Amino acid sequence: MVDHQVGLYTGVRDIDTLQLRHSIVGLTQAMLALKVPVVVTTTTEKMWGPLIPDLADVLPGVHRIERTTVNAWDEKRVVDAVKATGRKNLIVTGISTDVCLAFPAIAALADGFQSYAVIDASGGFSQTQVDMGILRMQNAGVIPVCYSNVAIEILADNAAPEAAAVYGALGMPFSTLVFGLRQYFSQVGEKEKSRVAA
């Protein structure tokens, strides 16, 4: 997660900042539920401010790497933290899409990572900048995704124990209904088993 900072959010113009906040916090909570390692970086906090509070709140035990480099991948501590996860697929978000997201997502490809750029958990300062950033990433081999589909792809099985936590984190209203129905039918089934056994 690259540069989800208060000052940078004030310049985002391609996505409603409440939706952006929903997407990044939901994605983060889903990744934590799936036990996917999370690396967080900020840039020059004296200039761009701290991490947005909602995101900081869901990451109490995660160390934030503050850097001054424009490209997060130019900071050795960031690269070392990503490599320490032992993973080869890199899910990247950033403010802005065309710089903070695109630069490290593209640079990581050269280090043997497959980069996935989460477009709706990132934001840009104009639609043109976002469009050009996405085009540049796609041309380099970065795969654009959305916050919900990347989490659900990792989940892979709706019967997994963490499924309810993942869907709950993503904040998708219909999933609350579905999991509520599942819980209801589970309770009905238990009552029926008790009735038959009696």
Tab-separated table of C-alpha atoms in Angstrom:
chain	number	residue	atom	x	y	z
A	1	MET	CA	0.000	0.000	0.000
A	2	VAL	CA	1.680	3.112	-1.258
A	3	ASP	CA	1.014	6.617	0.063
A	4	HIS	CA	-2.569	6.507	1.293
A	5	GLN	CA	-1.954	9.814	3.043
A	6	VAL	CA	-4.311	12.551	4.166
A	7	GLY	CA	-2.722	15.271	2.039
A	8	LEU	CA	-2.724	13.192	-1.123
A	9	TYR	CA	-6.384	12.204	-0.676
A	10	THR	CA	-7.355	15.879	-0.885
A	11	GLY	CA	-6.184	15.931	-4.515
A	12	VAL	CA	-7.940	12.761	-5.713
A	13	ARG	CA	-10.430	13.550	-8.510
A	14	ASP	CA	-11.156	10.300	-10.362
A	15	ILE	CA	-12.959	8.459	-7.558
A	16	ASP	CA	-15.097	9.638	-4.673
A	17	THR	CA	-12.789	9.698	-1.629
A	18	LEU	CA	-15.377	7.915	0.531
A	19	GLN	CA	-15.496	5.089	-2.021
A	20	LEU	CA	-11.705	5.082	-2.187
A	21	ARG	CA	-11.470	4.870	1.595
A	22	HIS	CA	-14.049	2.047	1.604
A	23	SER	CA	-12.076	0.131	-1.029
A	24	ILE	CA	-8.634	0.438	0.591
A	25	VAL	CA	-9.846	-0.304	4.122
A	26	GLY	CA	-11.960	-3.231	2.896
A	27	LEU	CA	-9.103	-4.631	0.827
A	28	THR	CA	-6.734	-4.316	3.788
A	29	GLN	CA	-9.112	-6.053	6.171
A	30	ALA	CA	-9.712	-8.819	3.618
A	31	MET	CA	-5.955	-9.334	3.150
A	32	LEU	CA	-5.483	-9.539	6.913
A	33	ALA	CA	-8.320	-12.092	7.150
A	34	LEU	CA	-6.621	-14.109	4.407
A	35	LYS	CA	-3.257	-13.806	6.205
A	36	VAL	CA	-1.700	-12.043	3.214
A	37	PRO	CA	1.336	-9.992	4.319
A	38	VAL	CA	0.779	-6.231	4.115
A	39	VAL	CA	3.556	-3.706	3.450
A	40	VAL	CA	2.677	-0.045	3.987
A	41	THR	CA	4.716	2.925	2.853
A	42	THR	CA	4.296	6.672	3.001
A	43	THR	CA	6.303	9.456	1.440
A	44	THR	CA	7.545	12.611	3.086
A	45	GLU	CA	4.876	12.843	5.781
A	46	LYS	CA	5.934	16.420	6.605
A	47	MET	CA	4.677	17.337	3.149
A	48	TRP	CA	1.824	14.888	2.486
A	49	GLY	CA	0.636	14.100	5.999
A	50	PRO	CA	0.053	10.811	7.822
A	51	LEU	CA	-1.683	7.664	6.681
A	52	ILE	CA	-5.456	8.173	6.491
A	53	PRO	CA	-6.870	7.404	9.958
A	54	ASP	CA	-9.271	4.648	8.835
A	55	LEU	CA	-6.399	2.700	7.298
A	56	ALA	CA	-4.083	3.298	10.248
A	57	ASP	CA	-6.823	1.963	12.543
A	58	VAL	CA	-6.949	-1.434	10.799
A	59	LEU	CA	-3.138	-1.744	10.744
A	60	PRO	CA	-2.156	-1.336	14.410
A	61	GLY	CA	0.629	-3.927	14.305
A	62	VAL	CA	1.928	-3.210	10.807
A	63	HIS	CA	5.112	-1.141	10.540
A	64	ARG	CA	4.862	1.807	8.133
A	65	ILE	CA	7.925	2.589	6.010
A	66	GLU	CA	8.307	6.325	5.462
A	67	ARG	CA	10.514	7.220	2.512
A	68	THR	CA	11.440	10.202	0.374
A	69	THR	CA	11.810	8.463	-2.997
A	70	VAL	CA	9.056	9.059	-5.538
A	71	ASN	CA	9.091	5.413	-6.615
A	72	ALA	CA	8.549	3.218	-3.548
A	73	TRP	CA	10.515	0.436	-5.278
A	74	ASP	CA	13.605	2.685	-5.199
A	75	GLU	CA	13.580	2.416	-1.391
A	76	LYS	CA	15.567	-0.659	-0.309
A	77	ARG	CA	13.536	-1.070	2.900
A	78	VAL	CA	10.340	-1.411	0.855
A	79	VAL	CA	11.857	-3.971	-1.519
A	80	ASP	CA	13.367	-5.912	1.390
A	81	ALA	CA	10.011	-5.946	3.206
A	82	VAL	CA	8.226	-7.252	0.106
A	83	LYS	CA	10.896	-9.884	-0.554
A	84	ALA	CA	10.762	-10.983	3.099
A	85	THR	CA	7.148	-12.082	2.579
A	86	GLY	CA	8.351	-14.857	0.279
A	87	ARG	CA	5.502	-14.124	-2.130
A	88	LYS	CA	5.929	-13.615	-5.879
A	89	ASN	CA	2.558	-11.988	-6.591
A	90	LEU	CA	2.420	-8.343	-5.581
A	91	ILE	CA	-0.888	-6.547	-5.057
A	92	VAL	CA	-0.256	-2.798	-5.252
A	93	THR	CA	-2.390	0.236	-4.403
A	94	GLY	CA	-1.330	3.858	-4.400
A	95	ILE	CA	-2.146	7.528	-4.431
A	96	SER	CA	-1.613	8.545	-7.189
A	97	THR	CA	-2.460	5.839	-9.708
A	98	ASP	CA	-0.065	7.081	-12.384
A	99	VAL	CA	2.930	7.517	-10.049
A	100	CYS	CA	2.680	5.912	-6.601
A	101	LEU	CA	0.898	2.849	-7.968
A	102	ALA	CA	2.366	2.600	-11.470
A	103	PHE	CA	6.051	3.172	-10.718
A	104	PRO	CA	6.543	0.391	-8.120
A	105	ALA	CA	4.134	-2.002	-9.861
A	106	ILE	CA	6.172	-1.714	-13.065
A	107	ALA	CA	9.554	-1.753	-11.300
A	108	ALA	CA	8.672	-4.920	-9.363
A	109	LEU	CA	8.192	-6.791	-12.644
A	110	ALA	CA	11.927	-6.477	-13.312
A	111	ASP	CA	12.601	-8.159	-9.954
A	112	GLY	CA	10.512	-11.190	-10.908
A	113	PHE	CA	7.210	-10.253	-9.276
A	114	GLN	CA	3.824	-10.418	-10.981
A	115	SER	CA	2.155	-7.117	-10.162
A	116	TYR	CA	-1.570	-6.605	-9.744
A	117	ALA	CA	-2.673	-2.957	-9.646
A	118	VAL	CA	-5.822	-2.393	-7.587
A	119	ILE	CA	-7.417	0.451	-9.506
A	120	ASP	CA	-10.424	1.195	-7.274
A	121	ALA	CA	-8.253	1.182	-4.135
A	122	SER	CA	-6.048	3.828	-5.741
A	123	GLY	CA	-6.767	7.341	-6.932
A	124	GLY	CA	-5.445	10.023	-9.225
A	125	PHE	CA	-5.487	13.753	-9.590
A	126	SER	CA	-7.269	13.689	-12.955
A	127	GLN	CA	-8.993	11.052	-15.072
A	128	THR	CA	-6.405	11.519	-17.830
A	129	GLN	CA	-3.553	10.798	-15.410
A	130	VAL	CA	-5.305	7.668	-14.190
A	131	ASP	CA	-6.083	6.470	-17.721
A	132	MET	CA	-2.483	6.993	-18.854
A	133	GLY	CA	-1.166	5.294	-15.716
A	134	ILE	CA	-3.346	2.236	-16.301
A	135	LEU	CA	-2.375	2.099	-19.976
A	136	ARG	CA	1.303	2.338	-19.090
A	137	MET	CA	0.987	-0.431	-16.496
A	138	GLN	CA	-0.920	-2.725	-18.849
A	139	ASN	CA	1.667	-2.194	-21.584
A	140	ALA	CA	4.403	-3.157	-19.109
A	141	GLY	CA	2.595	-6.327	-18.004
A	142	VAL	CA	0.913	-5.212	-14.776
A	143	ILE	CA	-2.564	-6.706	-14.347
A	144	PRO	CA	-5.318	-4.236	-13.349
A	145	VAL	CA	-7.844	-5.549	-10.795
A	146	CYS	CA	-10.494	-4.256	-8.403
A	147	TYR	CA	-10.442	-4.489	-4.617
A	148	SER	CA	-13.173	-7.100	-4.397
A	149	ASN	CA	-12.177	-9.446	-7.212
A	150	VAL	CA	-8.543	-9.716	-6.118
A	151	ALA	CA	-9.584	-10.614	-2.556
A	152	ILE	CA	-12.214	-13.105	-3.711
A	153	GLU	CA	-9.738	-14.708	-6.122
A	154	ILE	CA	-7.347	-15.286	-3.214
A	155	LEU	CA	-10.217	-16.590	-1.068
A	156	ALA	CA	-11.030	-19.117	-3.840
A	157	ASP	CA	-13.627	-21.045	-1.822
A	158	ASN	CA	-16.791	-19.575	-0.316
A	159	ALA	CA	-16.841	-22.444	2.185
A	160	ALA	CA	-13.424	-21.431	3.586
A	161	PRO	CA	-13.492	-20.471	7.288
A	162	GLU	CA	-12.379	-16.916	6.471
A	163	ALA	CA	-15.051	-16.334	3.784
A	164	ALA	CA	-17.449	-14.445	6.053
A	165	ALA	CA	-14.612	-12.208	7.306
A	166	VAL	CA	-13.453	-11.500	3.748
A	167	TYR	CA	-16.924	-10.631	2.437
A	168	GLY	CA	-17.631	-8.629	5.597
A	169	ALA	CA	-14.393	-6.682	5.129
A	170	LEU	CA	-15.211	-5.913	1.520
A	171	GLY	CA	-18.466	-4.333	2.675
A	172	MET	CA	-20.548	-5.671	-0.178
A	173	PRO	CA	-24.192	-5.367	0.977
A	174	PHE	CA	-25.451	-8.422	-0.909
A	175	SER	CA	-22.760	-10.582	0.739
A	176	THR	CA	-24.117	-9.664	4.168
A	177	LEU	CA	-27.495	-10.942	3.035
A	178	VAL	CA	-26.003	-14.146	1.627
A	179	PHE	CA	-23.976	-14.921	4.747
A	180	GLY	CA	-26.984	-14.060	6.901
A	181	LEU	CA	-29.035	-16.589	4.931
A	182	ARG	CA	-26.269	-19.167	5.273
A	183	GLN	CA	-26.221	-18.684	9.041
A	184	TYR	CA	-30.032	-18.878	9.145
A	185	PHE	CA	-30.125	-22.148	7.190
A	186	SER	CA	-27.345	-23.537	9.347
A	187	GLN	CA	-29.374	-22.772	12.477
A	188	VAL	CA	-32.531	-24.222	10.920
A	189	GLY	CA	-30.587	-27.369	10.026
A	190	GLU	CA	-29.302	-27.741	13.591
A	191	LYS	CA	-32.830	-27.346	14.983
A	192	GLU	CA	-34.111	-29.961	12.529
A	193	LYS	CA	-31.342	-32.381	13.541
A	194	SER	CA	-32.251	-31.864	17.206
A	195	ARG	CA	-35.943	-32.438	16.462
A	196	VAL	CA	-35.251	-35.648	14.535
A	197	ALA	CA	-32.861	-36.935	17.213
A	198	ALA	CA	-35.497	-36.362	19.931
